[in-house]
Short mmCIF file of C-alpha atoms in Angstrom, two decimals:
data_model
loop_
_atom_site.label_atom_id
_atom_site.label_comp_id
_atom_site.label_asym_id
_atom_site.label_seq_id
_atom_site.Cartn_x
_atom_site.Cartn_y
_atom_site.Cartn_z
CA UNK A 1 -26.79 -42.73 2.15
CA UNK A 2 -26.61 -39.87 4.46
CA UNK A 3 -23.38 -37.67 3.93
CA UNK A 4 -20.59 -37.92 6.76
CA UNK A 5 -17.33 -36.26 7.43
CA UNK A 6 -14.25 -37.77 6.40
CA UNK A 7 -11.75 -39.43 8.46
CA UNK A 8 -9.00 -37.67 10.09
CA UNK A 9 -6.30 -38.70 7.56
CA UNK A 10 -8.50 -37.66 4.83
CA UNK A 11 -9.07 -33.94 6.31
CA UNK A 12 -5.41 -33.65 7.10
CA UNK A 13 -4.57 -34.57 3.63
CA UNK A 14 -7.18 -32.01 2.09
CA UNK A 15 -5.87 -29.31 4.46
CA UNK A 16 -2.08 -29.72 3.38
CA UNK A 17 -3.36 -29.42 -0.55
CA UNK A 18 -5.76 -26.55 0.21
CA UNK A 19 -2.87 -24.81 2.21
CA UNK A 20 -0.42 -25.49 -0.51
CA UNK A 21 -2.80 -23.95 -3.39
CA UNK A 22 -3.82 -20.74 -1.18
CA UNK A 23 0.22 -20.01 -0.80
CA UNK A 24 1.02 -20.99 -4.28
CA UNK A 25 -2.07 -18.79 -5.55
CA UNK A 26 -0.42 -15.79 -3.59
CA UNK A 27 3.12 -16.33 -4.32
CA UNK A 28 2.44 -16.75 -8.15
CA UNK A 29 -0.12 -13.79 -8.43
CA UNK A 30 1.88 -11.36 -6.50
CA UNK A 31 5.23 -12.43 -7.39
CA UNK A 32 4.37 -12.88 -11.08
CA UNK A 33 2.91 -9.01 -11.01
CA UNK A 34 5.97 -7.86 -9.47
CA UNK A 35 8.44 -9.81 -11.85
CA UNK A 36 6.26 -8.51 -14.62
CA UNK A 37 5.37 -5.23 -14.04
CA UNK A 38 7.77 -3.92 -11.30
CA UNK A 39 10.92 -5.40 -12.55
CA UNK A 40 10.78 -6.70 -16.16
CA UNK A 41 8.61 -3.75 -17.60
CA UNK A 42 9.43 -0.84 -15.02
CA UNK A 43 11.63 1.03 -17.72
CA UNK A 44 8.67 0.92 -20.41
CA UNK A 45 6.12 1.95 -17.86
CA UNK A 46 8.40 4.55 -16.04
CA UNK A 47 5.85 7.34 -17.37
CA UNK A 48 3.03 5.37 -15.78
CA UNK A 49 4.55 5.07 -12.28
CA UNK A 50 1.72 6.63 -9.85
CA UNK A 51 4.18 7.55 -7.04
CA UNK A 52 8.03 8.50 -6.55
CA UNK A 53 10.17 5.91 -5.07
CA UNK A 54 9.61 2.11 -4.49
CA UNK A 55 8.93 -0.22 -1.71
CA UNK A 56 11.55 -1.08 0.40
CA UNK A 57 12.73 -4.78 0.73
CA UNK A 58 12.08 -4.49 4.43
CA UNK A 59 8.52 -3.47 3.63
CA UNK A 60 8.02 -6.34 1.18
CA UNK A 61 9.67 -9.12 3.31
CA UNK A 62 7.01 -7.87 6.18
CA UNK A 63 4.10 -7.95 3.40
CA UNK A 64 4.98 -11.59 2.23
CA UNK A 65 5.10 -13.04 5.86
CA UNK A 66 2.00 -11.27 6.66
CA UNK A 67 0.15 -12.52 3.44
CA UNK A 68 1.22 -16.17 4.15
CA UNK A 69 -0.42 -15.62 7.27
CA UNK A 70 -3.67 -14.61 5.73
CA UNK A 71 -3.18 -17.26 3.25
CA UNK A 72 -3.14 -19.81 6.07
CA UNK A 73 -6.40 -18.33 7.25
CA UNK A 74 -7.69 -18.40 3.82
CA UNK A 75 -6.81 -22.19 3.85
CA UNK A 76 -8.56 -22.80 7.02
CA UNK A 77 -11.95 -21.56 5.84
CA UNK A 78 -10.94 -23.47 2.50
CA UNK A 79 -10.94 -26.68 4.77
CA UNK A 80 -14.47 -25.52 6.27
CA UNK A 81 -15.75 -25.20 2.65
CA UNK A 82 -14.57 -28.66 1.91
CA UNK A 83 -16.07 -30.38 5.11
CA UNK A 84 -19.45 -28.39 4.26
CA UNK A 85 -19.40 -29.82 0.67
CA UNK A 86 -18.80 -33.55 1.93
CA UNK A 87 -21.89 -32.84 4.24
CA UNK A 88 -23.80 -31.44 1.33
CA UNK A 89 -24.41 -27.68 2.54
CA UNK A 90 -22.96 -25.99 -0.20
CA UNK A 91 -23.93 -26.04 -4.09
CA UNK A 92 -20.42 -27.04 -5.57
CA UNK A 93 -20.33 -29.56 -8.53
CA UNK A 94 -17.61 -30.89 -10.62
CA UNK A 95 -18.81 -31.18 -14.17
CA UNK A 96 -18.65 -27.29 -15.36
CA UNK A 97 -21.06 -28.18 -17.85
CA UNK A 98 -23.52 -29.69 -15.40
CA UNK A 99 -25.90 -26.84 -15.31
CA UNK A 100 -25.05 -25.35 -18.71
CA UNK A 101 -22.01 -23.11 -20.12
CA UNK A 102 -24.42 -20.06 -19.78
CA UNK A 103 -24.86 -20.68 -16.11
CA UNK A 104 -21.11 -21.23 -15.73
CA UNK A 105 -20.32 -17.89 -16.93
CA UNK A 106 -23.19 -16.26 -15.02
CA UNK A 107 -21.94 -17.91 -11.74
CA UNK A 108 -18.73 -16.22 -12.12
CA UNK A 109 -20.21 -12.87 -12.73
CA UNK A 110 -22.27 -13.58 -9.62
CA UNK A 111 -19.31 -14.24 -7.55
CA UNK A 112 -17.34 -11.13 -8.58
CA UNK A 113 -20.14 -8.65 -8.43
CA UNK A 114 -21.50 -10.09 -4.76
CA UNK A 115 -17.75 -10.12 -3.70
CA UNK A 116 -17.42 -6.45 -4.86
CA UNK A 117 -20.41 -5.60 -2.54
CA UNK A 118 -19.25 -7.62 0.28
CA UNK A 119 -15.86 -6.05 0.05
CA UNK A 120 -17.24 -2.46 -0.45
CA UNK A 121 -19.10 -2.64 3.00
CA UNK A 122 -16.53 -4.42 4.96
CA UNK A 123 -13.80 -2.05 3.81
CA UNK A 124 -16.02 0.74 4.92
CA UNK A 125 -16.87 -0.85 8.18
CA UNK A 126 -13.19 -1.83 9.09
CA UNK A 127 -12.22 1.82 8.52
CA UNK A 128 -14.36 3.02 11.31
CA UNK A 129 -11.91 4.51 14.15
CA UNK A 130 -13.20 1.98 16.59
CA UNK A 131 -12.01 -0.76 14.13
CA UNK A 132 -9.31 0.22 12.30
CA UNK A 133 -6.28 -0.31 14.22
CA UNK A 134 -7.44 -3.71 15.24
CA UNK A 135 -8.78 -4.82 11.73
CA UNK A 136 -7.01 -3.02 9.17
CA UNK A 137 -4.08 -0.91 10.10
CA UNK A 138 -1.51 -3.47 8.93
CA UNK A 139 -2.64 -3.30 5.23
CA UNK A 140 -2.08 0.51 5.36
CA UNK A 141 1.38 0.27 6.71
CA UNK A 142 2.20 -0.15 3.01
CA UNK A 143 1.55 3.62 2.14
CA UNK A 144 3.61 3.13 -1.19
CA UNK A 145 2.32 -0.62 -1.64
CA UNK A 146 3.78 -3.22 -3.59
CA UNK A 147 2.04 -6.47 -5.37
CA UNK A 148 2.89 -8.49 -2.27
CA UNK A 149 0.63 -6.03 -0.08
CA UNK A 150 -2.55 -7.75 -1.76
CA UNK A 151 -2.91 -10.12 1.34
CA UNK A 152 -1.12 -8.15 4.04
CA UNK A 153 -4.04 -8.06 6.68
CA UNK A 154 -4.57 -7.80 10.06
CA UNK A 155 -5.90 -11.33 11.33
CA UNK A 156 -9.54 -9.81 11.45
CA UNK A 157 -9.79 -8.41 8.15
CA UNK A 158 -8.56 -11.95 6.63
CA UNK A 159 -11.18 -13.52 8.35
CA UNK A 160 -13.99 -11.00 7.47
CA UNK A 161 -12.47 -11.48 3.66
CA UNK A 162 -12.44 -15.03 3.88
CA UNK A 163 -15.89 -15.49 5.15
CA UNK A 164 -17.79 -14.23 1.70
CA UNK A 165 -16.70 -17.41 -0.40
CA UNK A 166 -18.46 -20.03 1.95
CA UNK A 167 -21.52 -17.71 2.30
CA UNK A 168 -21.75 -17.28 -1.33
CA UNK A 169 -21.45 -20.98 -2.02
CA UNK A 170 -24.55 -21.71 0.16
CA UNK A 171 -26.73 -19.73 -2.28
CA UNK A 172 -25.17 -20.00 -5.73
CA UNK A 173 -24.39 -23.06 -7.39
CA UNK A 174 -20.88 -23.10 -8.44
CA UNK A 175 -18.73 -25.60 -10.34
CA UNK A 176 -15.29 -26.42 -9.32
CA UNK A 177 -13.56 -24.66 -12.26
CA UNK A 178 -15.79 -21.45 -11.71
CA UNK A 179 -14.62 -21.39 -8.04
CA UNK A 180 -10.96 -21.55 -9.49
CA UNK A 181 -11.44 -18.67 -12.01
CA UNK A 182 -12.92 -16.48 -9.50
CA UNK A 183 -10.23 -17.00 -7.10
CA UNK A 184 -7.42 -16.76 -9.62
CA UNK A 185 -9.05 -13.43 -10.96
CA UNK A 186 -9.39 -11.88 -7.38
CA UNK A 187 -5.82 -12.55 -6.70
CA UNK A 188 -4.40 -10.99 -9.88
CA UNK A 189 -6.85 -8.06 -9.53
CA UNK A 190 -5.60 -7.62 -6.11
CA UNK A 191 -1.82 -7.72 -6.92
CA UNK A 192 -2.35 -5.63 -9.99
CA UNK A 193 -4.01 -2.63 -7.85
CA UNK A 194 -1.05 -2.86 -5.56
CA UNK A 195 1.88 -2.78 -8.51
CA UNK A 196 2.16 1.21 -8.50
CA UNK A 197 2.01 1.43 -12.20
CA UNK A 198 -1.24 2.46 -13.99
CA UNK A 199 -1.45 -0.30 -16.54
CA UNK A 200 -5.12 0.21 -17.56
CA UNK A 201 -5.92 1.74 -20.89
CA UNK A 202 -7.48 5.65 -21.07
CA UNK A 203 -10.01 6.81 -23.54
CA UNK A 204 -9.44 9.96 -25.48
CA UNK A 205 -11.39 11.99 -22.90
CA UNK A 206 -8.53 10.83 -20.33
CA UNK A 207 -10.84 8.59 -18.46
CA UNK A 208 -10.34 4.93 -17.99
CA UNK A 209 -11.30 2.92 -20.98
CA UNK A 210 -13.78 0.88 -18.97
CA UNK A 211 -14.55 3.46 -16.33
CA UNK A 212 -16.66 1.27 -14.40
CA UNK A 213 -13.96 -0.97 -13.48
CA UNK A 214 -11.64 -0.02 -10.79
CA UNK A 215 -7.67 0.82 -11.62
CA UNK A 216 -4.37 0.72 -10.12
CA UNK A 217 -4.67 4.54 -9.61
CA UNK A 218 -8.27 4.08 -7.94
CA UNK A 219 -6.92 1.66 -5.08
CA UNK A 220 -3.71 3.87 -4.87
CA UNK A 221 -5.58 7.02 -4.02
CA UNK A 222 -6.92 4.96 -1.16
CA UNK A 223 -3.81 4.06 0.11
CA UNK A 224 -2.95 7.75 -0.15
CA UNK A 225 -6.04 9.01 1.75
CA UNK A 226 -8.20 6.15 3.38
CA UNK A 227 -11.47 8.20 3.18
CA UNK A 228 -11.99 7.34 -0.41
CA UNK A 229 -12.07 4.63 -2.91
CA UNK A 230 -13.50 1.49 -1.15
CA UNK A 231 -14.21 -0.63 -4.06
CA UNK A 232 -12.56 -3.63 -5.29
CA UNK A 233 -13.62 -4.62 -8.97
CA UNK A 234 -15.89 -1.66 -9.80
CA UNK A 235 -16.47 1.68 -8.99
CA UNK A 236 -20.46 1.90 -8.74
CA UNK A 237 -20.61 1.59 -5.14
CA UNK A 238 -18.12 4.45 -4.58
CA UNK A 239 -20.44 6.52 -7.16
CA UNK A 240 -23.55 5.61 -5.50
CA UNK A 241 -22.20 6.22 -1.91
CA UNK A 242 -20.17 9.49 -2.81
CA UNK A 243 -16.97 8.00 -1.59
CA UNK A 244 -14.84 8.11 -4.98
CA UNK A 245 -11.95 10.43 -4.79
CA UNK A 246 -13.30 13.70 -6.37
CA UNK A 247 -9.79 13.85 -8.27
CA UNK A 248 -9.94 10.32 -9.45
CA UNK A 249 -10.33 10.91 -12.96
CA UNK A 250 -7.66 13.79 -13.15
CA UNK A 251 -5.35 11.56 -11.06
CA UNK A 252 -5.65 8.59 -13.36
CA UNK A 253 -5.12 10.94 -16.50
CA UNK A 254 -1.92 11.91 -15.22
CA UNK A 255 -0.79 8.46 -14.27
CA UNK A 256 -1.80 7.10 -17.73
CA UNK A 257 -0.09 9.81 -19.80
CA UNK A 258 2.83 9.72 -21.79
CA UNK A 259 4.77 12.98 -20.65
CA UNK A 260 7.59 12.68 -18.24
CA UNK A 261 7.22 16.20 -17.80
CA UNK A 262 3.83 16.26 -16.80
CA UNK A 263 4.38 13.46 -14.29
CA UNK A 264 7.14 15.45 -12.70
CA UNK A 265 5.04 18.46 -12.32
CA UNK A 266 2.33 16.72 -10.77
CA UNK A 267 3.75 13.81 -8.28
CA UNK A 268 2.80 15.64 -5.22
CA UNK A 269 -0.84 16.36 -6.20
CA UNK A 270 -1.39 12.98 -5.23
CA UNK A 271 -1.68 14.15 -1.90
CA UNK A 272 -5.23 14.90 -0.65
CA UNK A 273 -5.19 18.30 0.19
CA UNK A 274 -8.64 18.93 1.75
CA UNK A 275 -7.51 17.88 5.25
CA UNK A 276 -3.70 18.75 4.83
CA UNK A 277 -3.66 21.78 3.15
CA UNK A 278 -3.21 24.24 5.91
CA UNK A 279 -0.02 22.23 7.27
CA UNK A 280 1.50 21.79 3.73
CA UNK A 281 0.97 25.68 2.92
CA UNK A 282 2.64 26.55 6.24
CA UNK A 283 5.32 24.28 5.54
CA UNK A 284 6.16 25.42 2.14
CA UNK A 285 5.82 29.15 3.23
CA UNK A 286 8.61 28.57 5.50
CA UNK A 287 10.50 26.45 2.55
CA UNK A 288 10.10 29.48 0.24
CA UNK A 289 11.25 32.01 2.67
CA UNK A 290 14.17 29.87 3.54
CA UNK A 291 15.00 28.81 0.13
CA UNK A 292 17.11 31.35 -0.97
CA UNK A 293 19.25 31.42 2.37
CA UNK A 294 19.77 27.84 1.87
CA UNK A 295 21.28 28.10 -1.25
CA UNK A 296 23.34 30.92 -0.71
CA UNK A 297 24.79 29.31 2.25
CA UNK A 298 25.79 26.42 0.30
CA UNK A 299 27.51 28.71 -2.42
CA UNK A 300 29.88 29.95 0.27
CA UNK A 301 32.80 28.36 2.07
CA UNK A 302 32.57 24.70 3.20
CA UNK A 303 29.19 23.89 4.96
CA UNK A 304 29.31 22.28 8.11
CA UNK A 305 28.09 18.76 8.51
CA UNK A 306 25.32 20.04 10.98
CA UNK A 307 24.47 22.67 8.26
CA UNK A 308 24.55 20.09 5.71
CA UNK A 309 22.02 17.81 7.41
CA UNK A 310 19.50 20.15 8.92
CA UNK A 311 16.34 21.17 7.59
CA UNK A 312 13.11 19.39 5.83
CA UNK A 313 13.80 15.79 4.28
CA UNK A 314 11.02 13.72 2.33
CA UNK A 315 11.10 9.94 2.89
CA UNK A 316 10.66 7.27 0.48
CA UNK A 317 7.53 7.91 -1.57
CA UNK A 318 6.93 11.19 0.40
CA UNK A 319 5.18 9.04 3.00
CA UNK A 320 6.73 11.46 5.93
CA UNK A 321 8.55 14.65 6.21
CA UNK A 322 11.03 15.12 9.10
CA UNK A 323 12.74 18.07 10.40
CA UNK A 324 16.11 17.55 10.93
CA UNK A 325 17.98 19.80 13.37
CA UNK A 326 20.25 20.29 16.30
CA UNK A 327 19.07 18.36 19.82
CA UNK A 328 17.98 20.77 22.26
CA UNK A 329 19.75 18.97 24.83
CA UNK A 330 22.90 18.77 23.00
CA UNK A 331 23.55 20.93 19.94
CA UNK A 332 26.47 18.51 18.57
CA UNK A 333 23.76 15.68 18.26
CA UNK A 334 20.86 15.74 15.54
CA UNK A 335 17.25 15.21 16.14
CA UNK A 336 14.26 15.13 13.99
CA UNK A 337 10.69 15.50 14.22
CA UNK A 338 7.68 14.62 12.25
CA UNK A 339 6.26 17.74 10.38
CA UNK A 340 3.88 16.05 7.95
CA UNK A 341 2.51 12.23 6.79
CA UNK A 342 0.92 11.08 3.34
CA UNK A 343 -1.55 9.18 5.67
CA UNK A 344 -1.92 11.14 8.94
CA UNK A 345 -4.57 8.72 10.35
CA UNK A 346 -2.21 5.82 10.55
CA UNK A 347 0.33 7.97 12.41
CA UNK A 348 0.18 7.03 16.39
CA UNK A 349 -0.55 10.34 18.18
CA UNK A 350 2.46 10.27 20.31
CA UNK A 351 4.60 10.55 16.88
CA UNK A 352 3.68 14.16 16.52
CA UNK A 353 4.45 15.11 20.18
CA UNK A 354 8.05 13.40 20.28
CA UNK A 355 11.33 13.17 18.27
CA UNK A 356 11.48 10.23 15.79
CA UNK A 357 14.97 10.92 15.20
CA UNK A 358 17.14 10.77 18.31
CA UNK A 359 20.90 11.18 19.39
CA UNK A 360 22.86 10.73 16.16
CA UNK A 361 26.70 12.29 16.28
CA UNK A 362 29.10 12.66 13.62
CA UNK A 363 31.93 10.59 13.20
CA UNK A 364 33.71 12.29 10.48
CA UNK A 365 31.79 10.62 7.73
CA UNK A 366 28.38 9.59 8.84
CA UNK A 367 25.61 10.51 11.70
CA UNK A 368 25.84 7.37 13.88
CA UNK A 369 24.56 5.62 16.84
CA UNK A 370 20.94 7.15 16.52
CA UNK A 371 17.67 6.05 16.79
CA UNK A 372 14.66 6.26 14.39
CA UNK A 373 11.16 5.55 15.93
CA UNK A 374 8.78 4.52 13.43
CA UNK A 375 5.86 6.47 13.51
CA UNK A 376 3.07 3.94 12.52
CA UNK A 377 4.47 0.92 14.36
CA UNK A 378 6.64 2.61 17.17
CA UNK A 379 9.24 0.20 15.98
CA UNK A 380 12.74 1.57 17.02
CA UNK A 381 15.62 1.07 14.69
CA UNK A 382 19.24 1.67 15.61
CA UNK A 383 20.29 3.86 12.42
CA UNK A 384 22.99 5.75 10.85
CA UNK A 385 22.48 8.55 8.51
CA UNK A 386 24.90 9.12 5.59
CA UNK A 387 25.00 12.33 3.50
CA UNK A 388 25.18 11.11 -0.11
CA UNK A 389 24.64 14.29 -2.12
CA UNK A 390 23.79 17.94 -1.10
CA UNK A 391 20.11 16.90 -1.35
CA UNK A 392 19.92 13.35 -0.41
CA UNK A 393 20.46 11.18 2.76
CA UNK A 394 21.06 7.47 3.19
CA UNK A 395 19.26 6.11 5.94
CA UNK A 396 20.15 2.70 7.43
CA UNK A 397 18.42 1.32 10.40
CA UNK A 398 18.20 -2.31 11.75
CA UNK A 399 16.02 -3.99 14.39
CA UNK A 400 17.88 -6.58 16.44
CA UNK A 401 20.81 -6.56 14.23
CA UNK A 402 18.82 -8.57 11.94
CA UNK A 403 15.84 -6.58 9.96
CA UNK A 404 17.46 -3.77 8.26
CA UNK A 405 15.99 -1.31 6.07
CA UNK A 406 17.82 1.22 3.53
CA UNK A 407 16.07 4.41 2.38
CA UNK A 408 17.10 7.25 0.38
CA UNK A 409 15.53 10.54 1.96
CA UNK A 410 15.49 13.94 -0.50
CA UNK A 411 15.82 17.41 0.67
CA UNK A 412 12.11 19.12 0.38
CA UNK A 413 13.61 22.34 -1.08
CA UNK A 414 15.18 20.19 -3.83
CA UNK A 415 12.14 19.11 -5.16
CA UNK A 416 10.69 22.04 -7.19
CA UNK A 417 7.54 20.38 -8.16
CA UNK A 418 6.22 20.05 -4.61
CA UNK A 419 6.91 23.92 -3.82
CA UNK A 420 5.09 24.59 -7.16
CA UNK A 421 2.35 22.33 -7.02
CA UNK A 422 0.90 23.65 -3.64
CA UNK A 423 1.50 27.26 -4.02
CA UNK A 424 -0.08 27.95 -7.24
#
């Protein structure tokens, strides 16, 4: 009997089931890693935190919503796989022992190795300037990623990632159980690589115990600077093609260490200085020159609100540095301009030329009724700035009074490891 397409009711039932599985896989995988590592184990693992700060709740909500869209795209391709299997176009079988248990294991290994190759080259492709904004920029908005950013893709990137599996099933005989193990493993690795904590063990030399596997630090360096570390499961393509971060092993050793003092001294070494060193050096030269003046001013009588808020401020996770000062059009208001970004390739060109903080006035307690323009998305937030301590600001911003975010910014000159690290 010739294979034929199932009826519409069967297709709709399969589509609902596949969509449920894809969304559940994401929520259980990303949510489980977040619960286990970022919440339950965050204190035992605090010495293995790769970056300072934590992703904001607004960022994670955005990641979840975008990832559900990605899971829906994956499910659409999953329905295509289901239909192609009904037509006998794919090499899927139900009994895992059908071709022997040895082949069962080999098929999973093949799926993983080929997927790593597919991912590496697709990843490099969508980092090209002509494709990045349309295909990959959404994922890199998570500069300090969370496990929920695992599926946070542009639609084009989601489609390219989804295409691998049906193409692989055309040429590789795979049991349904092997397919399940492959997709579950893919989800877990993806979530772990975005968790922000280095959970992989290190050898006595300081390198990863299994150095041919990628680690959380390996992928976190890619989020810090998109020119390096494109691999998913393995490091060999990055090493063959010369795209592994030159300081990867050093950064891994720092992240996987046990000394809080060492972690503090090396936090901002995670900036790639090859491109940004002149800008950072000039900035820190200015900071060093004004450091004594700033402290002598604060040791005098009462500091004015304008003096208290003026200066260089680092946002959550050091993603950007903003220079806050009186607005040139009205010295009773404060404005702010972008002077440095962790991932400059993601910043809109206009953001370097315009004010990203505008029109805040002091109401006796807070700086209110101002606007903050997001340097990546250009989203405008109605915001308030509340001085918390001498060296911290509480930034609260909302879009349409619905999507609200709260961040703590720190005065750059209060972070001695930043100055020390970049002036050695």
